[in-house]
Amino acid sequence: MLLEARFSVVQMNTNRRLRSNQPSRLSSSGESGIENERVLVLVFESISWDIHMLCAVASLSRRFCAIARRILWRRLCVNRAPGMVAALSGADPSWRIDGGWHALAKLMFFCGGGESTLYFNLSQPSLGHFACESRFSKTSGRFFLPKNCRRECLYISDPCAHHAVGGDEHLGVFRGVFREFMRSKTRECLVRRQAALEEKFRCPYCGGRMWSMTAARLVPKSAARRLGSREGGLEFFVCVSGHLHRTCWLIPLSSSDKEENGEEEDNSDGNVI
């Protein structure tokens, strides 16, 4: 009832705008009210593309789910992370993203770890949580690439820290995305090394098959240093659509370490979502 009431208020304001300012923007397809695609876009613009509301609307019916997949998820990504989307799509927001815009939106906002999570096990998936704030960095992404692949575009999030079960250590859950992974040198290296696709695990964002970068020996030492992980405490997967995710054991930092790390960190390309 609360969801319907909220949308009723927003819809009335939106329809008033359309009638008074832009009467020609409504489509002639016979659709009206909240199911009109243009009205939906204006509704979400008015609430700053709230991710929770979009998820709720997309689950209401097949009609809403189809509109979300065709229009709303892309517009959400463009609105909330314009710089990152421009880099991934070649500055063309109509560009198709590998795995789909809905998968990219989930990767931007959803952390697959929970308070009781030690490892991703897709046969017993954790509930995960919406990340209150995520920073994705192209600079950090270079540290995850082999030397001969450093020119590729890879965005990596800062790790989301979770308490490990039965101990004082913290587990960092991170995620990332490649630009045009199908044509990347990283994928070429995986194919050339005849890396096997995982049998039991699937990408939690698009459901695609995944390679273990650890098993393929394509995890540079610089990746662990960038995340603040102890040696041997990092592993990650990349799926056929270029979505990257996994965990690392975080090294506790002293106050002086945090200050030094903050001075050295380059945030110029960071996209806070």
C-alpha positions as a printed Julia matrix, in Angstrom:
273×3 Matrix{Float64}:
  0.0     0.0     0.0
  2.84    2.39    0.85
  4.48    1.71   -2.51
  1.21    2.3    -4.37
  0.49    5.51   -2.46
  3.97    6.88   -3.12
  3.73    6.15   -6.79
  0.23    7.66   -6.99
  1.5    10.99   -5.65
  4.52   11.03   -7.94
  2.39    9.97  -10.9
 -0.11   12.84  -10.36
  2.72   15.37  -10.24
  4.32   13.85  -13.32
  1.07   13.84  -15.3
  0.51   17.48  -14.35
  3.97   18.35  -15.73
  3.24   16.51  -18.93
 -0.13   18.2   -19.48
  1.1    21.72  -18.74
  4.58   21.67  -20.24
  5.11   18.8   -22.66
  1.81   17.37  -23.92
  3.43   15.95  -27.03
  5.84   13.7   -25.11
  3.26   11.03  -24.34
  3.41    8.18  -26.82
  0.51    7.4   -29.14
  0.59    3.68  -28.37
 -2.53    3.89  -26.21
 -0.59    3.37  -22.98
 -1.45    5.72  -20.14
 -0.64    6.35  -16.52
  2.27    4.68  -14.76
  2.73    2.02  -17.45
  3.73    4.67  -19.97
  7.5     4.46  -20.42
  8.0     8.22  -20.54
  6.0     8.66  -17.35
  8.1     6.0   -15.62
 11.31    7.77  -16.6
 10.0    11.05  -15.19
  8.89    9.28  -12.01
 12.37    7.89  -11.4
 14.0    11.18  -12.29
 11.88   12.8    -9.58
 13.13   10.32   -6.95
 16.77   10.42   -8.12
 16.69    6.88   -9.52
 16.22    5.17   -6.19
 17.57    1.61   -6.62
 15.24    0.06   -4.04
 12.18    1.55   -5.71
 13.31    0.41   -9.16
 13.78   -3.15   -7.89
 10.28   -3.06   -6.38
  8.7    -1.75   -9.58
 10.54   -4.26  -11.8
  9.11   -7.09   -9.7
  5.48   -5.93   -9.96
  4.7    -7.54  -13.31
  6.19   -8.81  -16.56
  5.31   -5.5   -18.19
  7.28   -3.48  -15.64
 10.15   -5.99  -15.74
 10.37   -5.62  -19.54
 10.38   -1.8   -19.33
 13.07   -1.91  -16.66
 15.28   -4.2   -18.75
 14.81   -2.16  -21.92
 15.08    1.36  -20.5
 15.21    1.89  -16.75
 18.31   -0.07  -15.72
 20.37    1.71  -18.39
 19.05    5.11  -17.35
 19.8     4.3   -13.71
 23.42    3.43  -14.5
 23.9     6.54  -16.66
 22.38    8.77  -13.98
 24.25    7.37  -10.98
 27.68    6.74  -12.55
 27.97    8.81  -15.76
 31.78    8.74  -15.94
 32.04    4.99  -15.44
 29.26    4.26  -17.93
 30.83    6.58  -20.51
 34.12    4.7   -20.21
 32.45    1.29  -20.44
 30.16    2.2   -23.32
 32.48    4.42  -25.36
 30.5     7.56  -24.43
 27.46    6.1   -26.19
 24.72    5.4   -23.6
 22.77    3.33  -26.14
 25.7     0.9   -26.4
 24.89   -2.64  -25.33
 26.75   -3.74  -22.22
 27.95   -7.35  -21.98
 25.65   -9.19  -19.61
 22.98   -6.49  -19.79
 22.34   -3.21  -18.01
 20.43   -4.94  -15.21
 23.55   -6.98  -14.38
 25.72   -3.85  -14.38
 23.24   -2.09  -12.07
 23.29   -5.04   -9.68
 27.09   -5.07   -9.7
 27.18   -1.33   -8.94
 24.85   -1.48   -5.96
 24.87   -5.02   -4.58
 27.59   -6.64   -2.48
 27.38  -10.45   -2.49
 28.81  -10.76    1.02
 26.99  -10.85    4.33
 27.96  -10.79    7.98
 28.28  -14.59    8.06
 29.89  -14.97    4.64
 33.33  -16.53    4.31
 33.3   -17.57    0.67
 30.93  -17.36   -2.24
 29.18  -20.7    -2.65
 26.53  -20.43   -5.31
 24.95  -23.73   -4.27
 24.21  -21.99   -0.95
 24.18  -18.3    -1.89
 24.38  -15.62    0.78
 21.68  -12.99    0.89
 24.14  -10.16    0.36
 23.18   -6.53    0.85
 22.82   -3.22   -0.91
 26.02   -1.22   -0.56
 25.35    2.17    1.04
 28.14    3.66   -1.04
 30.62    2.14   -3.5
 33.65    3.68   -5.17
 34.74    2.12   -8.46
 38.19    3.03   -9.75
 39.8     2.48  -13.15
 43.19    3.19  -11.58
 42.69    0.34   -9.11
 41.63   -1.89  -12.0
 45.08   -1.7   -13.59
 46.56   -3.42  -10.53
 44.37   -6.46  -11.27
 45.61   -6.87  -14.84
 48.67   -8.82  -16.05
 51.45   -6.56  -17.36
 50.63   -7.17  -21.01
 46.96   -6.26  -20.38
 47.43   -2.99  -18.47
 45.87   -0.86  -21.23
 42.5    -2.47  -20.81
 39.63   -0.76  -19.01
 38.67   -2.47  -15.75
 36.78   -0.82  -12.89
 37.23   -2.26   -9.39
 35.28   -1.37   -6.27
 36.82   -0.73   -2.89
 36.44   -3.86   -0.73
 33.38   -4.05    1.49
 34.61   -5.3     4.89
 32.77   -8.11    6.69
 33.55   -9.83    9.96
 34.78  -13.4     9.49
 32.91  -16.08   11.41
 34.68  -17.22   14.57
 37.55  -14.74   14.4
 38.69  -11.13   14.48
 39.77  -11.02   10.84
 37.91   -9.07    8.19
 36.94  -10.36    4.79
 36.89   -7.85    1.94
 34.26   -8.46   -0.76
 34.96   -6.63   -4.01
 33.59   -6.55   -7.54
 34.48   -5.1   -10.9
 33.67   -4.92  -14.6
 35.68   -4.96  -17.85
 34.98   -2.92  -20.93
 34.43   -5.14  -24.0
 35.71   -8.25  -22.25
 34.99  -10.48  -25.26
 37.71   -8.63  -27.2
 40.11   -8.16  -24.29
 43.66   -9.48  -23.95
 42.74  -10.87  -20.54
 40.18  -13.18  -22.12
 42.72  -14.02  -24.83
 45.2   -15.04  -22.12
 42.59  -17.26  -20.45
 41.76  -18.97  -23.74
 45.41  -19.35  -24.7
 46.19  -20.98  -21.36
 43.19  -23.26  -21.85
 41.79  -22.21  -18.49
 38.77  -24.31  -17.58
 35.44  -22.7   -16.85
 34.11  -23.37  -13.37
 31.61  -26.22  -13.18
 29.92  -25.4    -9.86
 29.96  -21.61   -9.78
 28.11  -19.0   -11.82
 28.42  -15.24  -11.91
 26.17  -13.76   -9.2
 25.43  -10.77  -11.43
 24.57  -12.19  -14.85
 24.57  -15.97  -14.29
 27.36  -16.54  -16.84
 30.14  -19.14  -16.68
 33.29  -18.05  -14.86
 37.05  -18.5   -14.95
 39.17  -18.58  -11.81
 41.94  -16.03  -12.31
 43.8   -17.68   -9.41
 43.74  -21.11  -11.06
 44.84  -19.53  -14.36
 47.74  -17.81  -12.53
 46.71  -14.4   -13.78
 46.45  -12.65  -10.4
 49.22  -10.04  -10.15
 50.8    -9.41   -6.73
 49.89   -5.75   -7.09
 46.19   -6.64   -6.72
 46.61   -7.82   -3.12
 48.66   -4.74   -2.26
 46.03   -2.46   -3.75
 43.26   -4.02   -1.65
 45.34   -4.18    1.52
 45.21   -7.97    1.6
 47.74  -10.33    3.1
 49.89  -12.47    0.8
 47.99  -15.45   -0.55
 44.73  -14.02    0.81
 43.24  -12.92   -2.5
 41.41  -14.77   -5.23
 38.85  -13.73   -7.79
 36.77  -14.88  -10.73
 35.82  -13.22  -14.0
 32.78  -14.31  -15.99
 32.31  -14.51  -19.75
 30.58  -11.11  -19.66
 33.51   -9.45  -17.89
 32.08   -9.2   -14.37
 34.72   -9.72  -11.71
 34.15  -10.59   -8.07
 35.52  -12.43   -5.05
 37.04  -11.93   -1.62
 40.3   -11.08    0.13
 41.55  -11.23    3.69
 42.19   -7.66    4.82
 45.25   -6.57    6.79
 44.34   -4.36    9.76
 45.8    -0.87    9.28
 47.15    1.38   12.01
 46.26    5.07   12.07
 49.61    6.0    10.47
 49.1     3.38    7.74
 45.68    4.83    6.96
 47.1     8.34    6.67
 49.91    7.22    4.35
 47.52    5.18    2.25
 45.16    8.15    1.96
 47.98   10.41    0.75
 49.12    7.97   -1.93
 45.65    7.04   -3.18
 44.63    8.63   -6.48
 40.89    9.27   -6.39
 40.75   11.28   -9.6
 38.98    8.56  -11.54
 36.83    7.26   -8.72
 33.09    6.91   -9.33
 31.15    7.06   -6.08
 27.73    5.44   -6.43
